[in-house]
Amino acid sequence: MSCLFCRIAAGEIPSQTVLADEHVVAFRDIRPQAPSHVLVIPRRHVDSLWELDDRELAGRLLAAAAEVARAEKLEQGFRLIANAREHGGQEVGHLHLHVLGGRPLGRMLSKP
Ligand code: 5GP
Ligand code: ZN
C-alpha cells in the first residue's frame, strides 16, 4: 500500500486521530495552519473530490467534518477546504477535507 493516507487510515503510519468509524477517519494535520487543523478522509481510497461519485460517502465525510468542528469546540466558526487536483493545489492524492478553526481565517480563497 503506497498511498500515505491509506496507510494512516490503516494505522500503519501513526497520526493523532480525532474521530474514526467504519467509513471515515479524521486526524490532525502534521503542519497545522490554524490552532485546529484536522483532515477528514474516506477509509477507502478515492483520488480526489473529482473522482467522488458516492453520495452516501460524500454525506458521511461532510457529517464527520461537522462532528470534528463540534469536537474541536469551533463554535466561533470554522472552514472546510477540499483542494482537488493540480490547479486546486492538492498534494496528497487521497481525498481529504481540511477542517480549520480556532482563529479568524480571513477571506482567502486558496490554501490555508
Ligand atoms: P493538500 O495540499 O493535499 O490539500 O493537503 C495535504 C495535507 O496533508 C497538508 O496540509 C499536509 O500538512 C498534510 N500531511 C502531509 N503528510 C502528512 C502526514 O504524514 N501526516 C499528517 N497528519 N498530515 C500530513
Ligand atoms: Zn489512499
Short mmCIF file of N, CA and C and ligand atoms in Angstrom, two decimals:
data_model
loop_
_atom_site.label_atom_id
_atom_site.label_comp_id
_atom_site.label_asym_id
_atom_site.label_seq_id
_atom_site.Cartn_x
_atom_site.Cartn_y
_atom_site.Cartn_z
N MET A 1 0.85 -1.19 0.00
CA MET A 1 0.00 0.00 0.00
C MET A 1 0.89 1.25 0.00
N SER A 2 0.81 2.03 -1.06
CA SER A 2 1.75 3.15 -1.16
C SER A 2 1.13 4.49 -0.81
N CYS A 3 -0.20 4.56 -0.80
CA CYS A 3 -0.84 5.86 -0.54
C CYS A 3 -0.70 6.22 0.94
N LEU A 4 -0.17 7.42 1.18
CA LEU A 4 0.09 7.89 2.54
C LEU A 4 -1.17 7.84 3.41
N PHE A 5 -2.28 8.38 2.90
CA PHE A 5 -3.48 8.45 3.74
C PHE A 5 -4.16 7.10 3.87
N CYS A 6 -4.01 6.20 2.89
CA CYS A 6 -4.49 4.82 3.08
C CYS A 6 -3.73 4.18 4.24
N ARG A 7 -2.43 4.47 4.31
CA ARG A 7 -1.61 3.89 5.39
C ARG A 7 -1.97 4.49 6.74
N ILE A 8 -2.28 5.78 6.76
CA ILE A 8 -2.73 6.40 8.01
C ILE A 8 -4.08 5.78 8.43
N ALA A 9 -4.99 5.62 7.47
CA ALA A 9 -6.31 5.04 7.79
C ALA A 9 -6.16 3.62 8.33
N ALA A 10 -5.18 2.89 7.81
CA ALA A 10 -4.95 1.51 8.25
C ALA A 10 -4.16 1.43 9.55
N GLY A 11 -3.69 2.58 10.04
CA GLY A 11 -2.93 2.60 11.28
C GLY A 11 -1.47 2.22 11.09
N GLU A 12 -1.03 2.13 9.84
CA GLU A 12 0.37 1.76 9.57
C GLU A 12 1.32 2.93 9.81
N ILE A 13 0.78 4.14 9.64
CA ILE A 13 1.54 5.35 9.95
C ILE A 13 0.78 6.05 11.06
N PRO A 14 1.48 6.40 12.14
CA PRO A 14 0.77 6.99 13.28
C PRO A 14 0.22 8.38 12.95
N SER A 15 -0.90 8.68 13.54
CA SER A 15 -1.48 10.03 13.42
C SER A 15 -2.31 10.26 14.68
N GLN A 16 -2.64 11.52 14.89
CA GLN A 16 -3.48 11.86 16.04
C GLN A 16 -4.93 11.83 15.61
N THR A 17 -5.57 10.72 15.91
CA THR A 17 -6.96 10.53 15.48
C THR A 17 -7.91 11.41 16.29
N VAL A 18 -8.82 12.05 15.60
CA VAL A 18 -9.84 12.87 16.27
C VAL A 18 -11.17 12.12 16.28
N LEU A 19 -11.39 11.34 15.23
CA LEU A 19 -12.67 10.64 15.07
C LEU A 19 -12.45 9.52 14.05
N ALA A 20 -13.07 8.40 14.27
CA ALA A 20 -12.95 7.31 13.30
C ALA A 20 -14.18 6.42 13.37
N ASP A 21 -14.66 5.98 12.23
CA ASP A 21 -15.69 4.95 12.19
C ASP A 21 -15.39 4.01 11.03
N GLU A 22 -16.36 3.21 10.66
CA GLU A 22 -16.16 2.20 9.63
C GLU A 22 -15.79 2.83 8.27
N HIS A 23 -16.27 4.04 8.03
CA HIS A 23 -16.13 4.64 6.70
C HIS A 23 -15.15 5.79 6.60
N VAL A 24 -14.99 6.54 7.68
CA VAL A 24 -14.16 7.75 7.63
C VAL A 24 -13.21 7.83 8.83
N VAL A 25 -12.12 8.56 8.62
CA VAL A 25 -11.15 8.81 9.69
C VAL A 25 -10.82 10.30 9.67
N ALA A 26 -10.67 10.89 10.85
CA ALA A 26 -10.25 12.29 10.95
C ALA A 26 -9.02 12.34 11.86
N PHE A 27 -8.00 13.05 11.40
CA PHE A 27 -6.75 13.12 12.17
C PHE A 27 -6.13 14.50 12.00
N ARG A 28 -5.24 14.85 12.94
CA ARG A 28 -4.64 16.19 12.92
C ARG A 28 -3.61 16.32 11.79
N ASP A 29 -3.65 17.47 11.13
CA ASP A 29 -2.68 17.75 10.08
C ASP A 29 -1.29 17.89 10.71
N ILE A 30 -0.29 17.36 10.04
CA ILE A 30 1.08 17.37 10.58
C ILE A 30 1.69 18.78 10.54
N ARG A 31 1.18 19.63 9.65
CA ARG A 31 1.65 21.03 9.58
C ARG A 31 0.43 21.95 9.71
N PRO A 32 -0.06 22.08 10.95
CA PRO A 32 -1.31 22.82 11.14
C PRO A 32 -1.22 24.28 10.72
N GLN A 33 -2.23 24.74 10.00
CA GLN A 33 -2.30 26.13 9.53
C GLN A 33 -3.21 26.98 10.41
N ALA A 34 -3.73 26.37 11.45
CA ALA A 34 -4.61 27.06 12.39
C ALA A 34 -4.54 26.26 13.70
N PRO A 35 -4.99 26.85 14.82
CA PRO A 35 -4.94 26.12 16.10
C PRO A 35 -5.61 24.75 16.02
N SER A 36 -6.69 24.66 15.24
CA SER A 36 -7.30 23.37 14.98
C SER A 36 -7.26 23.12 13.48
N HIS A 37 -6.60 22.05 13.08
CA HIS A 37 -6.48 21.71 11.65
C HIS A 37 -6.55 20.19 11.54
N VAL A 38 -7.70 19.73 11.10
CA VAL A 38 -7.98 18.29 11.07
C VAL A 38 -8.31 17.90 9.63
N LEU A 39 -7.84 16.73 9.22
CA LEU A 39 -8.14 16.19 7.89
C LEU A 39 -9.17 15.07 8.02
N VAL A 40 -10.19 15.11 7.19
CA VAL A 40 -11.23 14.07 7.19
C VAL A 40 -11.09 13.30 5.89
N ILE A 41 -10.93 11.99 5.99
CA ILE A 41 -10.72 11.17 4.78
C ILE A 41 -11.65 9.95 4.77
N PRO A 42 -11.97 9.46 3.58
CA PRO A 42 -12.65 8.17 3.50
C PRO A 42 -11.64 7.06 3.74
N ARG A 43 -12.06 5.98 4.38
CA ARG A 43 -11.14 4.84 4.58
C ARG A 43 -10.75 4.22 3.24
N ARG A 44 -11.72 4.15 2.33
CA ARG A 44 -11.37 3.55 1.03
C ARG A 44 -10.74 4.63 0.15
N HIS A 45 -9.82 4.21 -0.68
CA HIS A 45 -9.08 5.18 -1.48
C HIS A 45 -9.96 5.80 -2.56
N VAL A 46 -9.99 7.13 -2.57
CA VAL A 46 -10.58 7.93 -3.64
C VAL A 46 -9.52 8.99 -3.94
N ASP A 47 -9.19 9.18 -5.21
CA ASP A 47 -8.08 10.08 -5.54
C ASP A 47 -8.32 11.52 -5.08
N SER A 48 -9.50 12.04 -5.39
CA SER A 48 -9.79 13.44 -5.05
C SER A 48 -11.30 13.65 -5.15
N LEU A 49 -11.72 14.87 -4.87
CA LEU A 49 -13.16 15.18 -4.98
C LEU A 49 -13.66 15.00 -6.41
N TRP A 50 -12.77 15.17 -7.37
CA TRP A 50 -13.15 14.98 -8.78
C TRP A 50 -13.68 13.57 -9.02
N GLU A 51 -13.07 12.60 -8.37
CA GLU A 51 -13.44 11.19 -8.58
C GLU A 51 -14.60 10.75 -7.70
N LEU A 52 -14.98 11.55 -6.71
CA LEU A 52 -16.00 11.10 -5.75
C LEU A 52 -17.38 11.05 -6.41
N ASP A 53 -17.93 9.83 -6.53
CA ASP A 53 -19.25 9.69 -7.14
C ASP A 53 -20.22 8.96 -6.21
N ASP A 54 -19.83 8.81 -4.96
CA ASP A 54 -20.62 8.08 -3.98
C ASP A 54 -21.26 9.10 -3.03
N ARG A 55 -22.53 9.37 -3.24
CA ARG A 55 -23.19 10.42 -2.46
C ARG A 55 -23.30 10.05 -0.99
N GLU A 56 -23.44 8.77 -0.72
CA GLU A 56 -23.53 8.35 0.68
C GLU A 56 -22.21 8.65 1.39
N LEU A 57 -21.11 8.31 0.73
CA LEU A 57 -19.80 8.59 1.32
C LEU A 57 -19.58 10.10 1.44
N ALA A 58 -20.02 10.85 0.43
CA ALA A 58 -19.89 12.32 0.48
C ALA A 58 -20.62 12.86 1.71
N GLY A 59 -21.80 12.34 1.97
CA GLY A 59 -22.56 12.76 3.15
C GLY A 59 -21.85 12.39 4.44
N ARG A 60 -21.27 11.21 4.46
CA ARG A 60 -20.53 10.77 5.67
C ARG A 60 -19.35 11.69 5.93
N LEU A 61 -18.65 12.07 4.88
CA LEU A 61 -17.48 12.95 5.03
C LEU A 61 -17.91 14.32 5.56
N LEU A 62 -18.98 14.84 5.00
CA LEU A 62 -19.45 16.16 5.42
C LEU A 62 -19.95 16.12 6.86
N ALA A 63 -20.69 15.08 7.19
CA ALA A 63 -21.20 14.95 8.56
C ALA A 63 -20.04 14.77 9.54
N ALA A 64 -19.00 14.03 9.13
CA ALA A 64 -17.83 13.84 10.00
C ALA A 64 -17.11 15.17 10.21
N ALA A 65 -17.04 16.00 9.15
CA ALA A 65 -16.40 17.31 9.29
C ALA A 65 -17.14 18.16 10.32
N ALA A 66 -18.46 18.11 10.29
CA ALA A 66 -19.25 18.86 11.28
C ALA A 66 -19.02 18.31 12.68
N GLU A 67 -18.92 16.98 12.80
CA GLU A 67 -18.64 16.37 14.11
C GLU A 67 -17.28 16.80 14.63
N VAL A 68 -16.30 16.85 13.73
CA VAL A 68 -14.95 17.29 14.12
C VAL A 68 -15.02 18.72 14.64
N ALA A 69 -15.73 19.60 13.91
CA ALA A 69 -15.84 21.00 14.33
C ALA A 69 -16.43 21.10 15.73
N ARG A 70 -17.44 20.28 16.01
CA ARG A 70 -18.05 20.31 17.35
C ARG A 70 -17.10 19.73 18.38
N ALA A 71 -16.42 18.63 18.04
CA ALA A 71 -15.47 18.02 18.98
C ALA A 71 -14.33 18.98 19.30
N GLU A 72 -13.95 19.80 18.32
CA GLU A 72 -12.86 20.76 18.50
C GLU A 72 -13.37 22.08 19.11
N LYS A 73 -14.67 22.12 19.37
CA LYS A 73 -15.31 23.29 20.00
C LYS A 73 -15.12 24.56 19.19
N LEU A 74 -15.34 24.44 17.91
CA LEU A 74 -15.15 25.57 17.00
C LEU A 74 -16.45 26.36 16.83
N GLU A 75 -17.10 26.64 17.97
CA GLU A 75 -18.40 27.32 17.90
C GLU A 75 -18.30 28.72 17.32
N GLN A 76 -17.11 29.30 17.33
CA GLN A 76 -16.94 30.64 16.73
C GLN A 76 -16.84 30.57 15.20
N GLY A 77 -16.71 29.39 14.68
CA GLY A 77 -16.68 29.22 13.23
C GLY A 77 -15.47 28.43 12.76
N PHE A 78 -15.58 27.98 11.56
CA PHE A 78 -14.51 27.15 11.00
C PHE A 78 -14.64 27.17 9.49
N ARG A 79 -13.68 26.55 8.82
CA ARG A 79 -13.72 26.50 7.35
C ARG A 79 -13.41 25.09 6.88
N LEU A 80 -14.08 24.71 5.82
CA LEU A 80 -13.87 23.40 5.20
C LEU A 80 -13.25 23.64 3.83
N ILE A 81 -12.14 22.97 3.57
CA ILE A 81 -11.45 23.15 2.28
C ILE A 81 -11.18 21.78 1.67
N ALA A 82 -11.42 21.67 0.38
CA ALA A 82 -11.02 20.47 -0.36
C ALA A 82 -10.20 20.93 -1.56
N ASN A 83 -8.90 20.74 -1.50
CA ASN A 83 -8.04 21.02 -2.65
C ASN A 83 -8.13 19.82 -3.59
N ALA A 84 -8.46 20.08 -4.85
CA ALA A 84 -8.61 18.96 -5.78
C ALA A 84 -7.71 19.13 -6.99
N ARG A 85 -6.93 18.09 -7.23
CA ARG A 85 -6.07 18.01 -8.42
C ARG A 85 -5.06 19.17 -8.49
N GLU A 86 -4.42 19.26 -9.63
CA GLU A 86 -3.23 20.13 -9.73
C GLU A 86 -3.54 21.60 -9.50
N HIS A 87 -4.52 22.12 -10.21
CA HIS A 87 -4.82 23.55 -10.06
C HIS A 87 -5.41 23.87 -8.69
N GLY A 88 -5.99 22.86 -8.05
CA GLY A 88 -6.52 23.05 -6.71
C GLY A 88 -5.44 23.00 -5.64
N GLY A 89 -4.22 22.65 -6.05
CA GLY A 89 -3.10 22.61 -5.10
C GLY A 89 -3.08 21.36 -4.23
N GLN A 90 -3.73 20.28 -4.70
CA GLN A 90 -3.75 19.05 -3.92
C GLN A 90 -2.37 18.41 -3.91
N GLU A 91 -1.86 18.10 -2.72
CA GLU A 91 -0.53 17.50 -2.61
C GLU A 91 -0.57 16.02 -2.28
N VAL A 92 -1.57 15.61 -1.52
CA VAL A 92 -1.71 14.19 -1.19
C VAL A 92 -2.88 13.63 -2.00
N GLY A 93 -2.62 12.58 -2.78
CA GLY A 93 -3.60 12.07 -3.73
C GLY A 93 -4.60 11.09 -3.15
N HIS A 94 -5.14 11.43 -2.00
CA HIS A 94 -6.24 10.67 -1.37
C HIS A 94 -7.20 11.73 -0.84
N LEU A 95 -8.42 11.70 -1.32
CA LEU A 95 -9.42 12.71 -0.96
C LEU A 95 -9.38 13.06 0.52
N HIS A 96 -9.34 14.35 0.80
CA HIS A 96 -9.39 14.80 2.21
C HIS A 96 -10.04 16.17 2.29
N LEU A 97 -10.77 16.37 3.38
CA LEU A 97 -11.35 17.67 3.70
C LEU A 97 -10.53 18.27 4.83
N HIS A 98 -10.11 19.52 4.69
CA HIS A 98 -9.45 20.23 5.78
C HIS A 98 -10.52 20.92 6.62
N VAL A 99 -10.50 20.68 7.93
CA VAL A 99 -11.34 21.44 8.86
C VAL A 99 -10.41 22.36 9.63
N LEU A 100 -10.62 23.68 9.47
CA LEU A 100 -9.71 24.67 10.06
C LEU A 100 -10.48 25.60 10.96
N GLY A 101 -9.90 25.91 12.12
CA GLY A 101 -10.56 26.86 13.01
C GLY A 101 -9.68 27.20 14.19
N GLY A 102 -10.25 27.98 15.10
CA GLY A 102 -9.51 28.38 16.29
C GLY A 102 -8.87 29.75 16.17
N ARG A 103 -9.04 30.38 15.00
CA ARG A 103 -8.60 31.77 14.79
C ARG A 103 -9.41 32.33 13.62
N PRO A 104 -9.49 33.67 13.53
CA PRO A 104 -10.15 34.21 12.35
C PRO A 104 -9.35 33.83 11.11
N LEU A 105 -10.03 33.38 10.07
CA LEU A 105 -9.32 32.82 8.91
C LEU A 105 -9.22 33.78 7.74
N GLY A 106 -9.78 34.97 7.85
CA GLY A 106 -9.67 35.92 6.75
C GLY A 106 -10.51 35.48 5.56
N ARG A 107 -10.27 36.10 4.45
CA ARG A 107 -11.12 35.81 3.29
C ARG A 107 -10.31 35.16 2.16
N MET A 108 -9.36 34.32 2.53
CA MET A 108 -8.55 33.71 1.48
C MET A 108 -9.38 32.72 0.67
N LEU A 109 -9.02 32.64 -0.58
CA LEU A 109 -9.73 31.74 -1.48
C LEU A 109 -8.94 30.47 -1.73
N SER A 110 -7.64 30.52 -1.49
CA SER A 110 -6.84 29.36 -1.86
C SER A 110 -6.47 28.53 -0.64
N LYS A 111 -5.23 28.17 -0.52
CA LYS A 111 -4.84 27.22 0.51
C LYS A 111 -4.80 27.89 1.88
N PRO A 112 -5.02 27.13 2.94
CA PRO A 112 -4.97 27.69 4.27
C PRO A 112 -3.56 28.16 4.60
P1 5GP B 1 -3.37 19.10 0.34
O1 5GP B 1 -2.38 20.15 -0.02
O2 5GP B 1 -3.16 17.83 -0.44
O3 5GP B 1 -4.79 19.59 0.30
O4 5GP B 1 -3.14 18.79 1.86
C1 5GP B 1 -2.36 17.74 2.33
C2 5GP B 1 -2.20 17.95 3.82
O5 5GP B 1 -1.68 16.77 4.38
C3 5GP B 1 -1.21 19.09 4.17
O6 5GP B 1 -1.88 20.07 4.95
C4 5GP B 1 -0.12 18.37 4.95
O7 5GP B 1 0.39 19.12 6.03
C5 5GP B 1 -0.80 17.10 5.41
N1 5GP B 1 0.10 15.95 5.57
C6 5GP B 1 1.05 15.54 4.68
N2 5GP B 1 1.66 14.44 5.13
C7 5GP B 1 1.09 14.15 6.34
C8 5GP B 1 1.31 13.10 7.30
O8 5GP B 1 2.16 12.22 7.13
N3 5GP B 1 0.55 13.12 8.41
C9 5GP B 1 -0.41 14.09 8.62
N4 5GP B 1 -1.11 14.00 9.76
N5 5GP B 1 -0.65 15.07 7.74
C10 5GP B 1 0.09 15.10 6.61
ZN ZN B 2 -5.30 6.30 -0.40
#
